[in-house]
Amino acid sequence: MENSMRRRKFIGYTSVGLGSAIFLPNGFAALGKKGIENISAQELPEKAQFIWHATENAGRNQYVNFRRKIKLSGTIKESIFNIFADTSYQLFINEVFVCQGPIRFDPRYPFFDYIDLKPYLKENAENVISIQANFFGCKTYKSINHIPGLICWGKIFTKKQAVDLSSNSQNWKAAIALERSRYTPQLSFALNPNDFYDQSKEEKWKQVAFNDQAWKPAVAIAKQKAWGSLAKRKIPMLRYEPVTINQSMPPIKVIPLIHQEDKYSFTIPFPDKLNDAVVYPERYYIAYYTYVFSEKEKIVRDISAFWGEMWLNGKEVKPYRHDTELKLSLEWHLQEGWNYLFGKVAPYADILDFYLGIPKTANLTLSANKNDVSDVLFRHTPNVSISAFTDFLEALPLPYPEGVQLPGGIEWLEVRQANRAENPAFESCWDVYGASFESFEIQKIQGKRFSITDYPSGFALLFDLEYIRLCYPILKASGTKGSYIDFVYCEYIDDDQRHLKPTFNYQSADRVKCTEDVIAYMPNQPRGVRYMLITFRGISESICIESFSLRKATYPVVKKGAFKCSDPLLNRIWEMCALTQATNMEDAYVDCVGRERGMYIRDTVIQYHNNLVLFGDQLLFQRCMELYGQSLDASGRFRAVYPNSGTYVIADFALNAVEGFWAQYENTGDQSLLENFWPEMLKNIAWFNNLSDARADYLLDADWLKKGGEVSSNDGFAGDSCVVDGYRDIAGINCEFSCTYVIALRCLSKAANVLGKPTEANAFKKRLEKVSQSIHALLWDAKKGCYSDNLEKRTHSAQANLFALRAGVVDAKQLESVKKHIAQTLRCIFVNGYDDKAGVYMSPSYAFYLFDGLYTAGLEETAENLMRQGWGFFLAKGYQTTPEDFHDSPYQSLCHAWSASPVYYLSKYILGVHYTKAPDFSEVLIKPQTKSVQQAEGKVPHPKGVVEVKWHREKAQIVFDYLKAPEGVKVVI
């Protein structure tokens, strides 16, 4: 990729305020009230280079520290600093944390941040600019695996000097950040690696007084043109505010650790797991062996193990209990003397951590050398290629015979005590606790002391924030020398109300190795925190929490929307959805702030509409759609989640993207996105046109993959994928899929007219008419009086009929029977009438489209009843935010904004605020659409302010108490 590549014209964003940066004890401060959006970014000078610690760099999770020491003389007049890093950076001035960046990006189109350093610099004194850059080097759902590099530039102007801040080998020094380990597990299948911070390797390099003579000059990387031209960031920096502590928050529970088990472990990197082209077969495994010494023949229960299979003295050992997803309980039948233990485990991630736990009371010795003084704990097979495994290891009998020599030149690798795994999620799951006898309010944590007498083996602090937040936990503690501190973050807690429940693919946790009496720690990225377990291990003296805080990392918006009506349940649903939406706004609309933090196109479109009635922000969606415009895969379709290194395409999501581009124009009148990404939209729809052209009736076949088309585990038609089996047959020629195609074609036809392309507009119109006619003719079931899901006409879901309504396929003669069928079918979300156990007829995510169809059809009673049932079900279960689905599952997110669409429909239809001439907002139509609500009031954002409505019902008539709109806006009733 070269700098000369075609650069998109970027949208003319308007700016909003920033808010405050985080303030931390001993070296963290606030940005102040001046919004950095008012700062003019300085032009990139030629002397600024992409730098790192070496010219050629490869590998996962690299950390590099950079320093620039400056002595300033005189009053500071101006100081603008511009910075970009692949993949992430944290900026410090004189030890004070300033910000983290950049925004997620496609390497072809990167963005730099621009920051005013003046609030942090000291006049007539020495200052140091410190940057820690982190190259993820692995597949995530928010970055594209590229190459590492940092570039910065800017100037500090005083009355006496002008200091050039350009990154190059003359002015900047660099060193590998040894304090943060590279080989740690990923926080989840979709996120960057977790943090293992080793205090003994921390050089205090952020301090002005630090002697950096041993550091080498930063090195200009070899591939200076690896990124496209840098553009100025167009959305505001995240807001770092304290997490609000509510009186309702449960107290922090102090849980004593009991050392009842010795843990043995090993870790193996699997870098090829990051490569989509390399697929490990299910039969692939790592083999290991060791010996267990027992003084006599006996049975030992409560042996803990991670996944895999295990044999003791040639006999397979089966688990008798599944304690958690990360822990199995086994029973060993031991002979007197040394017992041969063999096992195998599959690589489930790019870092394979294996753990084995033995009760201390068992008095057993583990040694791969049959020697109680040897520190070789295991031997295991290396990470061999798939072909080497197939050729040499797969044929070996299981278990491998004792003393076997591996074929093909493969050698056993030794694991010593010092090579143990460092997986705080695993270890916290395996911890044994004593009875808790202490708890305290979260407000009282500052200065809290924990006596070594009370907690001789350590302790854990259990936090419950009531719902997940994206935030930094920031801890300063004393008495920590020689201990480990583990942070585990999760949305689920075990029935014992002490252990959290991470899963094999979502192990969000960090570890701190303390070698000094005082530790100050903040993780490398914000974390999604609902429950948090902070465990102090191996303590040798009493621990004092000198300070602790939680700082949110959220997109800065002001809540303008409001809603209140005569139905208290609908009010609570609106507030729950509003909270969910606010929580899931980062540097993109993210699906959730815990497990993935990915920008999915369907989620993004839904969240944008939620935002329209809550905040009225446009910048974030413009940025999201800009990324989607850059996301085309090899087939020419928009990807489902981006930026992302994988080939993750979902067919109907790619069509939803077209709706997103049109929605952005319709709600702003800004056609920049349409202009910039018109070629991409044409390529995207061309794929569907080709699929359509394969049939004379132009309908879309949802089974193209099975019929010899493209092969991808991530491709296909999703639709409403979580409904009960048998309710909707979406195989073959599919009504929803074809209707989604019609809706996208209509958006493109309108967009072509806006762009002055009448020929293309006409072509899209003719095609959508042909597809609509075929849906009408072939998928209508006259006997049932409704549309069928496919040509087989075995099922007739509400989804098929509501999408036919949304697509404009239902004619006047069909409307009443279609409405009757929908109302009958959707009397209840739940198959059994009251909960999810027997299945559901719709999912909370697809509700965004279904509610649209219901209100279009005049079925507002059905829509409101579904909200009361489904979202009332969430509230009845105690959730403060909307979960990913109606089904209970330890894998689902409990704060998923694609489920928050009732906030949009309640504001739009019960308050009745409609911008019918959009993108012309000079007129607003007030038309409440509800039969059950007796009165309502609230606010809906408008480009010039807010529209305020209050009404009540007198008999059958709606009477308006007041209607207020911004100056110059006409109100129509």
PDB file of C-alpha atoms in Angstrom, residues 576-677:
ATOM      1  CA  MET A 576     -33.211   0.515  29.800  1.00  0.00           C
ATOM      2  CA  CYS A 577     -32.753   0.867  26.044  1.00  0.00           C
ATOM      3  CA  ALA A 578     -31.369   4.401  26.394  1.00  0.00           C
ATOM      4  CA  LEU A 579     -28.784   3.208  28.909  1.00  0.00           C
ATOM      5  CA  THR A 580     -27.814   0.322  26.640  1.00  0.00           C
ATOM      6  CA  GLN A 581     -27.316   2.635  23.693  1.00  0.00           C
ATOM      7  CA  ALA A 582     -25.195   5.135  25.616  1.00  0.00           C
ATOM      8  CA  THR A 583     -23.016   2.299  26.920  1.00  0.00           C
ATOM      9  CA  ASN A 584     -22.196   0.936  23.455  1.00  0.00           C
ATOM     10  CA  MET A 585     -20.798   4.097  21.857  1.00  0.00           C
ATOM     11  CA  GLU A 586     -17.007   4.063  21.671  1.00  0.00           C
ATOM     12  CA  ASP A 587     -15.028   5.230  18.616  1.00  0.00           C
ATOM     13  CA  ALA A 588     -17.746   3.355  16.728  1.00  0.00           C
ATOM     14  CA  TYR A 589     -21.153   1.915  17.437  1.00  0.00           C
ATOM     15  CA  VAL A 590     -20.005  -1.363  18.984  1.00  0.00           C
ATOM     16  CA  ASP A 591     -22.067  -4.504  19.397  1.00  0.00           C
ATOM     17  CA  CYS A 592     -21.073  -4.781  23.054  1.00  0.00           C
ATOM     18  CA  VAL A 593     -18.318  -3.344  25.235  1.00  0.00           C
ATOM     19  CA  GLY A 594     -17.244  -6.652  26.729  1.00  0.00           C
ATOM     20  CA  ARG A 595     -16.851  -9.684  24.510  1.00  0.00           C
ATOM     21  CA  GLU A 596     -16.141  -8.102  21.119  1.00  0.00           C
ATOM     22  CA  ARG A 597     -16.318  -4.304  20.847  1.00  0.00           C
ATOM     23  CA  GLY A 598     -16.872  -4.926  17.145  1.00  0.00           C
ATOM     24  CA  MET A 599     -18.595  -2.621  14.667  1.00  0.00           C
ATOM     25  CA  TYR A 600     -21.236  -4.759  12.934  1.00  0.00           C
ATOM     26  CA  ILE A 601     -23.225  -3.129  10.170  1.00  0.00           C
ATOM     27  CA  ARG A 602     -26.666  -4.283  11.318  1.00  0.00           C
ATOM     28  CA  ASP A 603     -25.933  -3.195  14.874  1.00  0.00           C
ATOM     29  CA  THR A 604     -24.597   0.118  13.594  1.00  0.00           C
ATOM     30  CA  VAL A 605     -27.712   0.949  11.572  1.00  0.00           C
ATOM     31  CA  ILE A 606     -29.986   0.064  14.490  1.00  0.00           C
ATOM     32  CA  GLN A 607     -27.916   2.059  16.960  1.00  0.00           C
ATOM     33  CA  TYR A 608     -27.841   5.077  14.679  1.00  0.00           C
ATOM     34  CA  HIS A 609     -31.629   5.257  14.794  1.00  0.00           C
ATOM     35  CA  ASN A 610     -31.606   4.825  18.577  1.00  0.00           C
ATOM     36  CA  ASN A 611     -29.134   7.683  18.733  1.00  0.00           C
ATOM     37  CA  LEU A 612     -31.402   9.909  16.638  1.00  0.00           C
ATOM     38  CA  VAL A 613     -34.029  10.026  19.407  1.00  0.00           C
ATOM     39  CA  LEU A 614     -31.507  10.156  22.258  1.00  0.00           C
ATOM     40  CA  PHE A 615     -28.533  12.303  21.220  1.00  0.00           C
ATOM     41  CA  GLY A 616     -29.013  13.415  17.627  1.00  0.00           C
ATOM     42  CA  ASP A 617     -25.316  12.824  16.920  1.00  0.00           C
ATOM     43  CA  GLN A 618     -24.208  12.452  13.293  1.00  0.00           C
ATOM     44  CA  LEU A 619     -20.424  12.278  13.502  1.00  0.00           C
ATOM     45  CA  LEU A 620     -20.111   8.748  14.831  1.00  0.00           C
ATOM     46  CA  PHE A 621     -22.373   7.189  12.209  1.00  0.00           C
ATOM     47  CA  GLN A 622     -20.624   9.076   9.426  1.00  0.00           C
ATOM     48  CA  ARG A 623     -17.325   7.629  10.614  1.00  0.00           C
ATOM     49  CA  CYS A 624     -18.798   4.118  10.883  1.00  0.00           C
ATOM     50  CA  MET A 625     -20.249   4.245   7.378  1.00  0.00           C
ATOM     51  CA  GLU A 626     -16.972   5.595   6.043  1.00  0.00           C
ATOM     52  CA  LEU A 627     -15.282   2.466   7.405  1.00  0.00           C
ATOM     53  CA  TYR A 628     -17.932   0.266   5.829  1.00  0.00           C
ATOM     54  CA  GLY A 629     -17.354   1.986   2.516  1.00  0.00           C
ATOM     55  CA  GLN A 630     -13.757   0.765   2.771  1.00  0.00           C
ATOM     56  CA  SER A 631     -14.721  -2.778   3.761  1.00  0.00           C
ATOM     57  CA  LEU A 632     -15.480  -4.567   0.463  1.00  0.00           C
ATOM     58  CA  ASP A 633     -14.328  -8.168   0.414  1.00  0.00           C
ATOM     59  CA  ALA A 634     -13.095 -10.100  -2.629  1.00  0.00           C
ATOM     60  CA  SER A 635     -16.688 -10.729  -3.748  1.00  0.00           C
ATOM     61  CA  GLY A 636     -17.389  -6.982  -3.741  1.00  0.00           C
ATOM     62  CA  ARG A 637     -19.711  -7.022  -0.718  1.00  0.00           C
ATOM     63  CA  PHE A 638     -19.555  -4.972   2.457  1.00  0.00           C
ATOM     64  CA  ARG A 639     -18.211  -6.985   5.366  1.00  0.00           C
ATOM     65  CA  ALA A 640     -20.362  -7.695   8.397  1.00  0.00           C
ATOM     66  CA  VAL A 641     -17.806  -6.444  10.940  1.00  0.00           C
ATOM     67  CA  TYR A 642     -15.015  -3.991  10.195  1.00  0.00           C
ATOM     68  CA  PRO A 643     -12.145  -3.213  10.511  1.00  0.00           C
ATOM     69  CA  ASN A 644     -11.275  -6.893  10.640  1.00  0.00           C
ATOM     70  CA  SER A 645      -8.699  -9.116   8.980  1.00  0.00           C
ATOM     71  CA  GLY A 646     -11.112 -11.950   8.341  1.00  0.00           C
ATOM     72  CA  THR A 647     -13.493 -12.615   5.472  1.00  0.00           C
ATOM     73  CA  TYR A 648     -16.579 -12.038   7.574  1.00  0.00           C
ATOM     74  CA  VAL A 649     -19.536 -11.385   5.258  1.00  0.00           C
ATOM     75  CA  ILE A 650     -23.218 -11.945   5.982  1.00  0.00           C
ATOM     76  CA  ALA A 651     -25.329 -11.425   2.883  1.00  0.00           C
ATOM     77  CA  ASP A 652     -28.273  -9.550   4.368  1.00  0.00           C
ATOM     78  CA  PHE A 653     -25.921  -7.439   6.504  1.00  0.00           C
ATOM     79  CA  ALA A 654     -24.296  -6.269   3.251  1.00  0.00           C
ATOM     80  CA  LEU A 655     -27.737  -5.142   2.092  1.00  0.00           C
ATOM     81  CA  ASN A 656     -28.363  -3.460   5.445  1.00  0.00           C
ATOM     82  CA  ALA A 657     -25.262  -1.361   4.725  1.00  0.00           C
ATOM     83  CA  VAL A 658     -27.053   0.174   1.735  1.00  0.00           C
ATOM     84  CA  GLU A 659     -29.928   1.148   4.040  1.00  0.00           C
ATOM     85  CA  GLY A 660     -27.320   2.717   6.320  1.00  0.00           C
ATOM     86  CA  PHE A 661     -25.855   4.909   3.597  1.00  0.00           C
ATOM     87  CA  TRP A 662     -29.323   6.118   2.651  1.00  0.00           C
ATOM     88  CA  ALA A 663     -30.343   6.702   6.289  1.00  0.00           C
ATOM     89  CA  GLN A 664     -27.278   8.913   6.799  1.00  0.00           C
ATOM     90  CA  TYR A 665     -28.263  11.099   3.851  1.00  0.00           C
ATOM     91  CA  GLU A 666     -31.935  11.163   4.782  1.00  0.00           C
ATOM     92  CA  ASN A 667     -31.159  12.367   8.296  1.00  0.00           C
ATOM     93  CA  THR A 668     -28.534  14.959   7.377  1.00  0.00           C
ATOM     94  CA  GLY A 669     -28.930  16.029   3.753  1.00  0.00           C
ATOM     95  CA  ASP A 670     -25.174  15.483   3.434  1.00  0.00           C
ATOM     96  CA  GLN A 671     -24.540  13.439   0.290  1.00  0.00           C
ATOM     97  CA  SER A 672     -20.761  13.110   0.779  1.00  0.00           C
ATOM     98  CA  LEU A 673     -20.970   9.474   1.790  1.00  0.00           C
ATOM     99  CA  LEU A 674     -23.187   8.656  -1.184  1.00  0.00           C
ATOM    100  CA  GLU A 675     -20.754  10.401  -3.520  1.00  0.00           C
ATOM    101  CA  ASN A 676     -17.611   8.928  -2.019  1.00  0.00           C
ATOM    102  CA  PHE A 677     -18.808   5.361  -1.839  1.00  0.00           C
TER     103      PHE A 677
END
